[in-house]
Coordinates of C-alpha atoms and ligand atoms in Angstrom, one line a residue:
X1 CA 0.0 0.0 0.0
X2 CA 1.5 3.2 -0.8
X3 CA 0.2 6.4 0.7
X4 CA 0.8 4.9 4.2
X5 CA 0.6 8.2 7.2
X6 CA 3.4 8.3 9.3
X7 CA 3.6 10.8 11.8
X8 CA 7.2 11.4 13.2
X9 CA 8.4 12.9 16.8
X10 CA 11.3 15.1 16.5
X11 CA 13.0 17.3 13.8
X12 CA 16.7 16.8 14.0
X13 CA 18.5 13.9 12.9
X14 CA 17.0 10.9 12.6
X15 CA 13.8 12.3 12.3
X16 CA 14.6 14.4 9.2
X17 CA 16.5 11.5 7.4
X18 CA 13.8 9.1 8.3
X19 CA 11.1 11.7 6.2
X20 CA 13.3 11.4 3.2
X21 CA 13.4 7.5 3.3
X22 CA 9.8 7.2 3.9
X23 CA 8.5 10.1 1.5
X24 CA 10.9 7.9 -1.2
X25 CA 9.3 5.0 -0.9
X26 CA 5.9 6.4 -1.1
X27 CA 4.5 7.3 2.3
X28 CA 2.8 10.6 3.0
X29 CA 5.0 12.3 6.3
X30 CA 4.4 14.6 8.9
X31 CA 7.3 15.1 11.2
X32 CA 6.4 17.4 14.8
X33 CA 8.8 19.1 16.1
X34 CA 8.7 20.5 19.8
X35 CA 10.7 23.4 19.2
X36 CA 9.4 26.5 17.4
X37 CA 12.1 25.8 14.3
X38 CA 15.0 24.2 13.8
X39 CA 17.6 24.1 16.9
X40 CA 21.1 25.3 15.2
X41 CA 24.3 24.7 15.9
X42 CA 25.1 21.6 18.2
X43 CA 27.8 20.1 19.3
X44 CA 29.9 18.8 16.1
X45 CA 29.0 15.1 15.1
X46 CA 30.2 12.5 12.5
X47 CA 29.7 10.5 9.9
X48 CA 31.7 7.6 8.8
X49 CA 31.7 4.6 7.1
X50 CA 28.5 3.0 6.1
X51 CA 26.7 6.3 7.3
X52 CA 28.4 8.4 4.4
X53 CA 27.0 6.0 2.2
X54 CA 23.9 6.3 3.4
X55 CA 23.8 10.2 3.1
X56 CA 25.4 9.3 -0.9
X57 CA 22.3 7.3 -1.6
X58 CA 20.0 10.6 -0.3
X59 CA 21.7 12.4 -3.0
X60 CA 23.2 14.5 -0.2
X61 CA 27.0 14.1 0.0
X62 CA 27.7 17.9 -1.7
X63 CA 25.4 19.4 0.6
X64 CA 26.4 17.3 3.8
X65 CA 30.0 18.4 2.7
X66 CA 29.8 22.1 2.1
X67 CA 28.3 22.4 5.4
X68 CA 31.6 20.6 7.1
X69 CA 33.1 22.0 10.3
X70 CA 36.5 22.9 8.9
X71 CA 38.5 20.5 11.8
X72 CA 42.0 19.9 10.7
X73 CA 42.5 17.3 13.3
X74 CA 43.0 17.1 17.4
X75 CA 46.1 17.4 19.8
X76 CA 46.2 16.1 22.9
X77 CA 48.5 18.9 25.5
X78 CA 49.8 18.3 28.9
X79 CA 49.5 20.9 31.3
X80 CA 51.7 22.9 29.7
X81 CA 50.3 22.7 26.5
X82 CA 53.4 21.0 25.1
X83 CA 51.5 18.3 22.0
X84 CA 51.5 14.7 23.3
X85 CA 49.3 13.6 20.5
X86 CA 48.2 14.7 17.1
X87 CA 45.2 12.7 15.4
X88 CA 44.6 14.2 11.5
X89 CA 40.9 13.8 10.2
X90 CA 42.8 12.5 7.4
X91 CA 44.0 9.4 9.2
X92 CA 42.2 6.1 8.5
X93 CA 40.8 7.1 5.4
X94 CA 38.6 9.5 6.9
X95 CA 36.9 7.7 9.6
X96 CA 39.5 8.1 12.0
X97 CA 39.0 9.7 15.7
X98 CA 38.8 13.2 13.8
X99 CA 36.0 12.2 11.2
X100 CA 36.7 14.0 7.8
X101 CA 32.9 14.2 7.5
X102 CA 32.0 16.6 11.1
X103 CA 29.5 18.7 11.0
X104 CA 27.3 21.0 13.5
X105 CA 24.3 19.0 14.4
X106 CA 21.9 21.7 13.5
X107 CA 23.6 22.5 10.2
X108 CA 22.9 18.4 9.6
X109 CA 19.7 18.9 10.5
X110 CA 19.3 22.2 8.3
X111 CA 20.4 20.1 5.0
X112 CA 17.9 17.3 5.9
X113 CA 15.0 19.7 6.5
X114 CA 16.1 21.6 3.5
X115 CA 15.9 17.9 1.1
X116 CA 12.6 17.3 2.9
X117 CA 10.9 20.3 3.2
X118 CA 8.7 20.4 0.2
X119 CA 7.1 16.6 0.3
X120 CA 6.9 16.8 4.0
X121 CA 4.0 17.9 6.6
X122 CA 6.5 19.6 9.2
X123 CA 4.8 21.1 12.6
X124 CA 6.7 22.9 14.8
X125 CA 6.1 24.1 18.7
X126 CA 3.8 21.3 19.1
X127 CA 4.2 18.0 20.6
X128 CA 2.1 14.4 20.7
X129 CA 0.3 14.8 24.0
X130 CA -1.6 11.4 24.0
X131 CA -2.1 8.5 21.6
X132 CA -4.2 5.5 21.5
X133 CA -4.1 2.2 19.3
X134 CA -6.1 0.1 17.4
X135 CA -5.8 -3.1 14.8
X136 CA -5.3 -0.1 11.9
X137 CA -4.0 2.8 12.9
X138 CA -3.2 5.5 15.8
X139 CA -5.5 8.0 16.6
X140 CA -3.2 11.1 18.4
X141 CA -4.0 14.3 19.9
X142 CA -1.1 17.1 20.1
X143 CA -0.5 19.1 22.3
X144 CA -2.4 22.0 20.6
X145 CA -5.7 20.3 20.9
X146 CA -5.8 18.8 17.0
X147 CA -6.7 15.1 16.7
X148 CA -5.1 13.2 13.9
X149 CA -5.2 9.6 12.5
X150 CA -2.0 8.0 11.5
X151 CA -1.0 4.4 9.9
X152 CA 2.1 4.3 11.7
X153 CA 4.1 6.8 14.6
X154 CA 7.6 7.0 15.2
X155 CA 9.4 8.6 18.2
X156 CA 13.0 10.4 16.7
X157 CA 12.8 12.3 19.7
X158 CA 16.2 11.8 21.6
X159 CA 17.3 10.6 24.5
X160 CA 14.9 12.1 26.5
X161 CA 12.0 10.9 24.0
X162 CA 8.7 11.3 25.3
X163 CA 7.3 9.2 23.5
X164 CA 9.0 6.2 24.7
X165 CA 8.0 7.2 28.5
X166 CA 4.1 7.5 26.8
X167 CA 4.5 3.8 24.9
X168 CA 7.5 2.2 26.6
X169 CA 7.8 2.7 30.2
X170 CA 9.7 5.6 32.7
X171 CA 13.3 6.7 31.5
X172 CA 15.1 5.1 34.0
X173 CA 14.0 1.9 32.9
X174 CA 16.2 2.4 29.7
X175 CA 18.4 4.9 30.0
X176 CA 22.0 4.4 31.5
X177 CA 24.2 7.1 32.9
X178 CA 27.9 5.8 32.4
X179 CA 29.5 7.3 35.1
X180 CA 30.2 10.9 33.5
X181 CA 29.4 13.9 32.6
X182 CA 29.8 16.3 29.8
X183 CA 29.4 20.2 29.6
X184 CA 30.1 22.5 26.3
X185 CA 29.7 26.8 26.1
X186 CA 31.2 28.9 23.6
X187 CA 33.5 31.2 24.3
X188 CA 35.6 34.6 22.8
X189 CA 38.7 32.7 20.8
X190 CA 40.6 34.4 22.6
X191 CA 43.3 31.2 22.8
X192 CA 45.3 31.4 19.1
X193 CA 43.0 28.3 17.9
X194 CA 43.2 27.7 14.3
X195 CA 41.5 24.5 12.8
X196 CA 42.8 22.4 15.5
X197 CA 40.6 20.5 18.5
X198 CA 43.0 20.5 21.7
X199 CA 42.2 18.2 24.6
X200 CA 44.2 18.2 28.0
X201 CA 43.3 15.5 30.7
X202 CA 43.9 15.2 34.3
X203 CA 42.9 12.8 36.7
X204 CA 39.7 11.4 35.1
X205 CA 39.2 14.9 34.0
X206 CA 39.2 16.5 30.9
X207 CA 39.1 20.6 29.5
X208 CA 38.8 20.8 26.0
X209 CA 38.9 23.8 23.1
X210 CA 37.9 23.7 19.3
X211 CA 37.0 26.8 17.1
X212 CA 33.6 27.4 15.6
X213 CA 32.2 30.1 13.6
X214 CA 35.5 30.8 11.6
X215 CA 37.4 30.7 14.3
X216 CA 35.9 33.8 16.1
X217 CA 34.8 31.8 18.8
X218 CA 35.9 28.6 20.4
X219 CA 33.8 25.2 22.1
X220 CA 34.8 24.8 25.3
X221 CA 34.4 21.3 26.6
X222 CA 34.9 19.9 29.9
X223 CA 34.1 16.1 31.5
X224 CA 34.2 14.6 34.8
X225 CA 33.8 11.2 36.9
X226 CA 30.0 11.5 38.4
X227 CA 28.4 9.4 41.2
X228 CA 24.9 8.6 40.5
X229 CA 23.6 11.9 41.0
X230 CA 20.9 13.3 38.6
X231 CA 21.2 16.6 37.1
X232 CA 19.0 18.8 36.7
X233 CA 18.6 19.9 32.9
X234 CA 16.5 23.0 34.2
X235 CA 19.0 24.6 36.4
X236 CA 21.4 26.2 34.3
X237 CA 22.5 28.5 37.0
X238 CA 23.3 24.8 39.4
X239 CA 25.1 23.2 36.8
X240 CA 27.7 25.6 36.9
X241 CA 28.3 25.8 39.8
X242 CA 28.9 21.8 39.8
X243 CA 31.1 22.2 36.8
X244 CA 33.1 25.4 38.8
X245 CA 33.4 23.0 41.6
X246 CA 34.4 19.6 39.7
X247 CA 37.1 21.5 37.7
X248 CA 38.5 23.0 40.3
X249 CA 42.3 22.8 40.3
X250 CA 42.4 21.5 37.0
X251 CA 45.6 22.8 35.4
X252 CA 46.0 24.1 31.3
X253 CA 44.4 26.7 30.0
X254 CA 41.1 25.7 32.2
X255 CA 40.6 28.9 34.8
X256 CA 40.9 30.9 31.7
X257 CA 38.1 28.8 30.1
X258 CA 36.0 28.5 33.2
X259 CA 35.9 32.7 33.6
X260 CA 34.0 32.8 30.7
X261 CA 30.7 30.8 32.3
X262 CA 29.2 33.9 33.2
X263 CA 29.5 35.6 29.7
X264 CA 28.5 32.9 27.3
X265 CA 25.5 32.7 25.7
X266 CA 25.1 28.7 25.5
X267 CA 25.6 25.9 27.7
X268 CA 25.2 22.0 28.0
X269 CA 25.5 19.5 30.8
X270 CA 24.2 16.4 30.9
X271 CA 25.3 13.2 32.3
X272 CA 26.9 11.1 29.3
X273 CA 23.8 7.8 29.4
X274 CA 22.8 5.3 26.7
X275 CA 19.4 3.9 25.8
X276 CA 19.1 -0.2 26.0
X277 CA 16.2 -1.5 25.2
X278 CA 14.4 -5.2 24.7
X279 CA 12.8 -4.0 21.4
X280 CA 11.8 -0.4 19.9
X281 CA 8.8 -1.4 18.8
X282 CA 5.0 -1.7 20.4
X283 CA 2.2 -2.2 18.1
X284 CA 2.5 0.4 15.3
X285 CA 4.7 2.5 17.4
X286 CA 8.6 2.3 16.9
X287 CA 11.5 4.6 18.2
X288 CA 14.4 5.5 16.1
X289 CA 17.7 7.5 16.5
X290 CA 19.2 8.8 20.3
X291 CA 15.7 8.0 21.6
X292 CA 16.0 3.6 20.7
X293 CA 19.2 3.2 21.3
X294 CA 21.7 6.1 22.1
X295 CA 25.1 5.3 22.2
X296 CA 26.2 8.3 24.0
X297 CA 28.5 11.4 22.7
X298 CA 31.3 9.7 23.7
X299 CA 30.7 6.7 21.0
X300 CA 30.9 9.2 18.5
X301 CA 28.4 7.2 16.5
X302 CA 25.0 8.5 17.7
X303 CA 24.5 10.0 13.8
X304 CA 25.2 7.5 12.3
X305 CA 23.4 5.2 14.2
X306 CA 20.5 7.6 13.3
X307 CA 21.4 8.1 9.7
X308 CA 21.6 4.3 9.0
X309 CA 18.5 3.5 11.2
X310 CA 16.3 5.5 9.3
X311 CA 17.6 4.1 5.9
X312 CA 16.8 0.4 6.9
X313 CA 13.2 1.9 9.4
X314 CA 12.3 3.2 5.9
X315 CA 13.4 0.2 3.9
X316 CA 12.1 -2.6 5.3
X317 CA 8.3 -1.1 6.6
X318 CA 8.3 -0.5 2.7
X319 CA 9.5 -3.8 1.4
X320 CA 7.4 -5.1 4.1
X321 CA 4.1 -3.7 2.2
X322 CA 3.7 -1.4 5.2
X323 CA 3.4 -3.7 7.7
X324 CA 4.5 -2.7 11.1
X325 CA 5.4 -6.2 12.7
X326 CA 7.2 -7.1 9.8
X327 CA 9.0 -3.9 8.8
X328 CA 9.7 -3.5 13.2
X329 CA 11.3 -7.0 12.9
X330 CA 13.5 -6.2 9.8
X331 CA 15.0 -3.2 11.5
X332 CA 15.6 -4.1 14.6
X333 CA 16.9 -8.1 13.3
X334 CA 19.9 -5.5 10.5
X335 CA 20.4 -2.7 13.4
X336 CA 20.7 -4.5 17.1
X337 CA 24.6 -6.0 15.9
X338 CA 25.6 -2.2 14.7
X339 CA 24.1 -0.5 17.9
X340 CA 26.0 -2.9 19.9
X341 CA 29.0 -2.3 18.9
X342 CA 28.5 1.7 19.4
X343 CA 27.5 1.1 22.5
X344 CA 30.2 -0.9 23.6
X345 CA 32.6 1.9 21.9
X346 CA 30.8 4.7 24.2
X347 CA 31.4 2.3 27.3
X348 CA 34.7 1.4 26.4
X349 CA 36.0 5.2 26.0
X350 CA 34.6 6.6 29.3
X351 CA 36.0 3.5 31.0
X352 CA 39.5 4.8 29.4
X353 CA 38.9 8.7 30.6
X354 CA 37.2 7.9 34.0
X355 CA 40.2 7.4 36.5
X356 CA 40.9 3.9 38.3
X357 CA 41.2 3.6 41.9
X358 CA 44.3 4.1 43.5
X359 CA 45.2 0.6 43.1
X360 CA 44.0 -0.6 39.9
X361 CA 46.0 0.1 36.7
X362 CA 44.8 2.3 34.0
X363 CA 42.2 1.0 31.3
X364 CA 43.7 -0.9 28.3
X365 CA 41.2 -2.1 26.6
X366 CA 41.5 1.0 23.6
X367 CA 44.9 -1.0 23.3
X368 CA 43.7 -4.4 23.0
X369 CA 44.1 -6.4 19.6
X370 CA 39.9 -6.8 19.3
X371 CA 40.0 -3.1 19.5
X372 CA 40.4 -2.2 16.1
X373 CA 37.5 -5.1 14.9
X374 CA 35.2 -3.6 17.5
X375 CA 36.1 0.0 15.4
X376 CA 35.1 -2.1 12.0
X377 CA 31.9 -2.9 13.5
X378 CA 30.9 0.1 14.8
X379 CA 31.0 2.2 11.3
X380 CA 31.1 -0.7 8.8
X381 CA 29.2 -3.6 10.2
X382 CA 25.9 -3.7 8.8
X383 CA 24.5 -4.2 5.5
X384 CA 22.4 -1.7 3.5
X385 CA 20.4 -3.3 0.8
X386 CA 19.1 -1.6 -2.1
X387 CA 15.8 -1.1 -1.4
X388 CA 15.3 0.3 -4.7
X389 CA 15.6 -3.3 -6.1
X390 CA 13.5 -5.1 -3.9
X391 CA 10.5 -7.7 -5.3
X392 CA 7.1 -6.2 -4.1
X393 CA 8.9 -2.5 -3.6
X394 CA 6.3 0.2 -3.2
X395 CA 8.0 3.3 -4.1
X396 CA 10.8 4.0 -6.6
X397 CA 13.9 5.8 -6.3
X398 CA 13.0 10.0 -7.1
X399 CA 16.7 10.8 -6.7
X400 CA 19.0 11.0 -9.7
X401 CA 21.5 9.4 -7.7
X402 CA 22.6 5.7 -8.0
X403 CA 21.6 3.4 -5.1
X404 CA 24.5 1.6 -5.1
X405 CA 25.5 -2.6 -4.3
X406 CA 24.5 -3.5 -0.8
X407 CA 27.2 -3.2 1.3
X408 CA 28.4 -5.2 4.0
X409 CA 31.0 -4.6 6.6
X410 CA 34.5 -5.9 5.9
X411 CA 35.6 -7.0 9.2
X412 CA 32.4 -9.5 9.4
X413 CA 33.9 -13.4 10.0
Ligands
FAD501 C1 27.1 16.8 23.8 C2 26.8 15.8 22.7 C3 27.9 15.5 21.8 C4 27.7 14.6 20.8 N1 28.8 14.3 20.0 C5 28.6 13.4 18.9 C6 29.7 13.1 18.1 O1 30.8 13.5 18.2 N2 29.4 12.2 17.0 C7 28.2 11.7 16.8 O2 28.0 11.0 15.8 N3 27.1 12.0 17.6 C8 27.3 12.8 18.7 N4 26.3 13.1 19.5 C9 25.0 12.4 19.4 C10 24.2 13.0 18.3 O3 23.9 14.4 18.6 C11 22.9 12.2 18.4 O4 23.1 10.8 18.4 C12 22.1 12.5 17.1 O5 21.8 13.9 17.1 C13 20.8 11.7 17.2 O6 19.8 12.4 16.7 P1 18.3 12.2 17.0 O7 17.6 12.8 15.9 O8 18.0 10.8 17.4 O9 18.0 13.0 18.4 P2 18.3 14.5 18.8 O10 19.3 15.1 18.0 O11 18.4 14.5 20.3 O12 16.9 15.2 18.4 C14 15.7 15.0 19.0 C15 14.7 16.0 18.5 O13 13.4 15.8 19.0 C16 12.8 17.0 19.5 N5 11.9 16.6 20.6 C17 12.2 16.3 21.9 N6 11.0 16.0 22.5 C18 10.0 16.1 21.6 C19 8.6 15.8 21.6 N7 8.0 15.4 22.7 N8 7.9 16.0 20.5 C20 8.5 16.4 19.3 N9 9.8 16.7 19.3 C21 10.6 16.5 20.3 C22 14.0 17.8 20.0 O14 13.7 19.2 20.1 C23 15.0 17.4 18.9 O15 14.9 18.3 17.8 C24 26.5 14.0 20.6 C25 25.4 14.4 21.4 C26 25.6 15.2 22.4 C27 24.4 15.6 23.3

């Protein structure tokens, strides 16, 4: 059946890249956004691997690239900012720790909204408030009092997703805090940064700088070993003062850093937490993106964990005639080894940043000969099949660019 409604939560990432996969193979999309637009700017994320195919088969690898952070690579400094190592977005053919495709998370978003805009329903500043379902459909009311019937809803709504607390259960059934936190504000470049990331650690602690907007103004980004306290993502004003006290005696550059919390216009904490889940699917409900299956920032896979998921969402509902039990079973049988494996990264790397006791020696797992398979996995291990060539295929390709072979990940036994 084409013409299939599908109503999607959440306008960044996943949700965005879902709408073109969908839209494709013949579904008519609306996509509600909380916010009143777009949120810009972001953190910077990647893509590598399987995920820049996936953005080549959306016909959007020019526009992905001309909206590149211009990153030349990362230093590590010790305290006295002498370089103790230098990682080049270059190295590993591009999806090295420096990926050769970064970009702000909001100008992502911006060229996906951009590709869908014009064969998509987008709502902003309005939210699903309740939702009920039968054998057919999904009948929802939003937040603004309209009442809508839908074929199929998906929550692309983040880590925080509401909808999964609606469909799914409380948050802290599924999502789990790995033991750190992470804060980001911009600041006056006021450090000589050119296109380089610098990164000094201490203790279990890191303070880091990279340059944004043309180098006019630089990221700041700190992290820290946390108990199991919650924070509260509300209380700006709190959080700094927990980051003021955390850092404190942190050597490098940081007091200079830290003395611009009271001028800068933006700021992020959060505890660093994944999403783990028995399945992402209820009914005719599924959840895609940060809000199934996070990996955490420090994975550096969350987009493309996104990107892919809504390629193979979109692919197999459609090969699947529309058929949510099928099409939920295809998606989560090709995702659940890939999200595994970006999970495990995430774990891995805050286990290596968090400091061991007294006692224990330091993590060396990152060194380990498995390491570099795990890194396979996590950006090449899972196939992509050309849904354009499928028996039974609703839709047809409307993009002038070439699907491509299936791929499948090298380092597979
Ligand atoms: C600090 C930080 C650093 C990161 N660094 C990296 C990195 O280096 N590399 C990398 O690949 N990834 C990184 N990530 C992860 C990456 O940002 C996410 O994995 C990616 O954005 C996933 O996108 P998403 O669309 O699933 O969720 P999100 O980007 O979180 O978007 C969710 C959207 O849903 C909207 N929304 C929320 N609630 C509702 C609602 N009730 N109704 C409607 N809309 C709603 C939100 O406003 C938002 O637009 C980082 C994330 C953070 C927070």
């Amino acid at each position: 059946m084409s013409g299939t409604r599908v109503l999607v939560a959440g306008a960044s990432v996943a949700g965005p890249a879902l709408a073109h996969w969908l839209r494709r193979w013949g579904a008519e999309v609306t996509v509600v956004e909380r916010a009143p637009g777009l949120r810009p700017g972001g953190q910077a994320v990647d893509a590598r691997g399987v995920s820049k195919e996936v953005i080549r088969r959306m016909g959007l690898d020019s526009a992905v690239r001309a909206a590149r952070t211009e990153t030349a690579g990362a230093h590590t400094v010790d305290a006295d900012g002498n370089v103790l190592e230098t990682y080049r977005a270059d190295d590993d053919g591009g999806d090295g720790y420096i990926a050769e495709i970064e970009i702000l998370r909001g100008d992502l978003s911006q060229v996906l909204y951009d590709d869908t805009r014009d064969g998509v329903e987008y709502i902003f500043d309005d939210r699903i408030a309740d939702l009920t379902q039968d054998r057919d459909g999904v009948d929802v009311v939003f937040a603004s009092g309209a009442r809508r019937r839908f074929e199929l809803v998906v929550g692309a709504d983040g880590l925080h997703s509401a909808l999964r607390a609606m469909v799914f259960g409380p948050r802290e059934r599924f999502v789990r805090h790995l033991g750190l936190v992470l804060a980001f504000y911009s600041v006056p470049n006021e450090f000589g940064l050119d296109r380089w990331l610098i990164d000094y650690q201490q203790a279990g602690r890191s303070a880091g700088l990279r340059p944004i907007q043309d180098a006019t103004r630089a990221m700041a980004m700190f992290s820290f070993p946390s108990g199991d306290f919650e924070v509260d993502y509300r209380d700006i004003e709190a959080q700094k003062s927990l980051l003021r006290e955390r850092m404190a005696g942190m050597g490098w550059m940081a007091p200079r850093i830290l003395a611009h919390l009271d001028d800068t216009p933006d700021f992020y904490l959060d505890q660093v937490a994944q999403v783990v889940m028995d399945r992402w699917s209820s009914g005719r409900v599924v959840l895609l993106g940060d809000a199934a299956f996070s990996s955490s920032p420090m994975s550096g896979g969350g987009t493309g964990l996104a990107l892919v998921g809504a390629y193979l969402l979109a692919g197999e509902l459609a090969t699947a005639g529309w058929d949510p039990e099928a099409g939920f079973a295809g998606y989560e049988a090709r995702m659940r080894p890939f999200v595994e494996a970006n999970q495990e990264i995430g774990r891995l790397h805050v286990r290596s940043l968090v400091a061991p006791g007294p006692s224990s020696e330091p993590s060396t797992e990152l060194d380990s000969e498995w390491f570099p398979e795990l890194i396979e996995r996590a950006i090449n291990g899972v196939e992509l099949p050309d849904y354009a060539e499928m028996p039974d295929h609703a839709g047809a390709p409307d993009s002038d660019t070439p699907a491509g072979p299936p791929i499948t990940s090298a380092a597979k036994p």
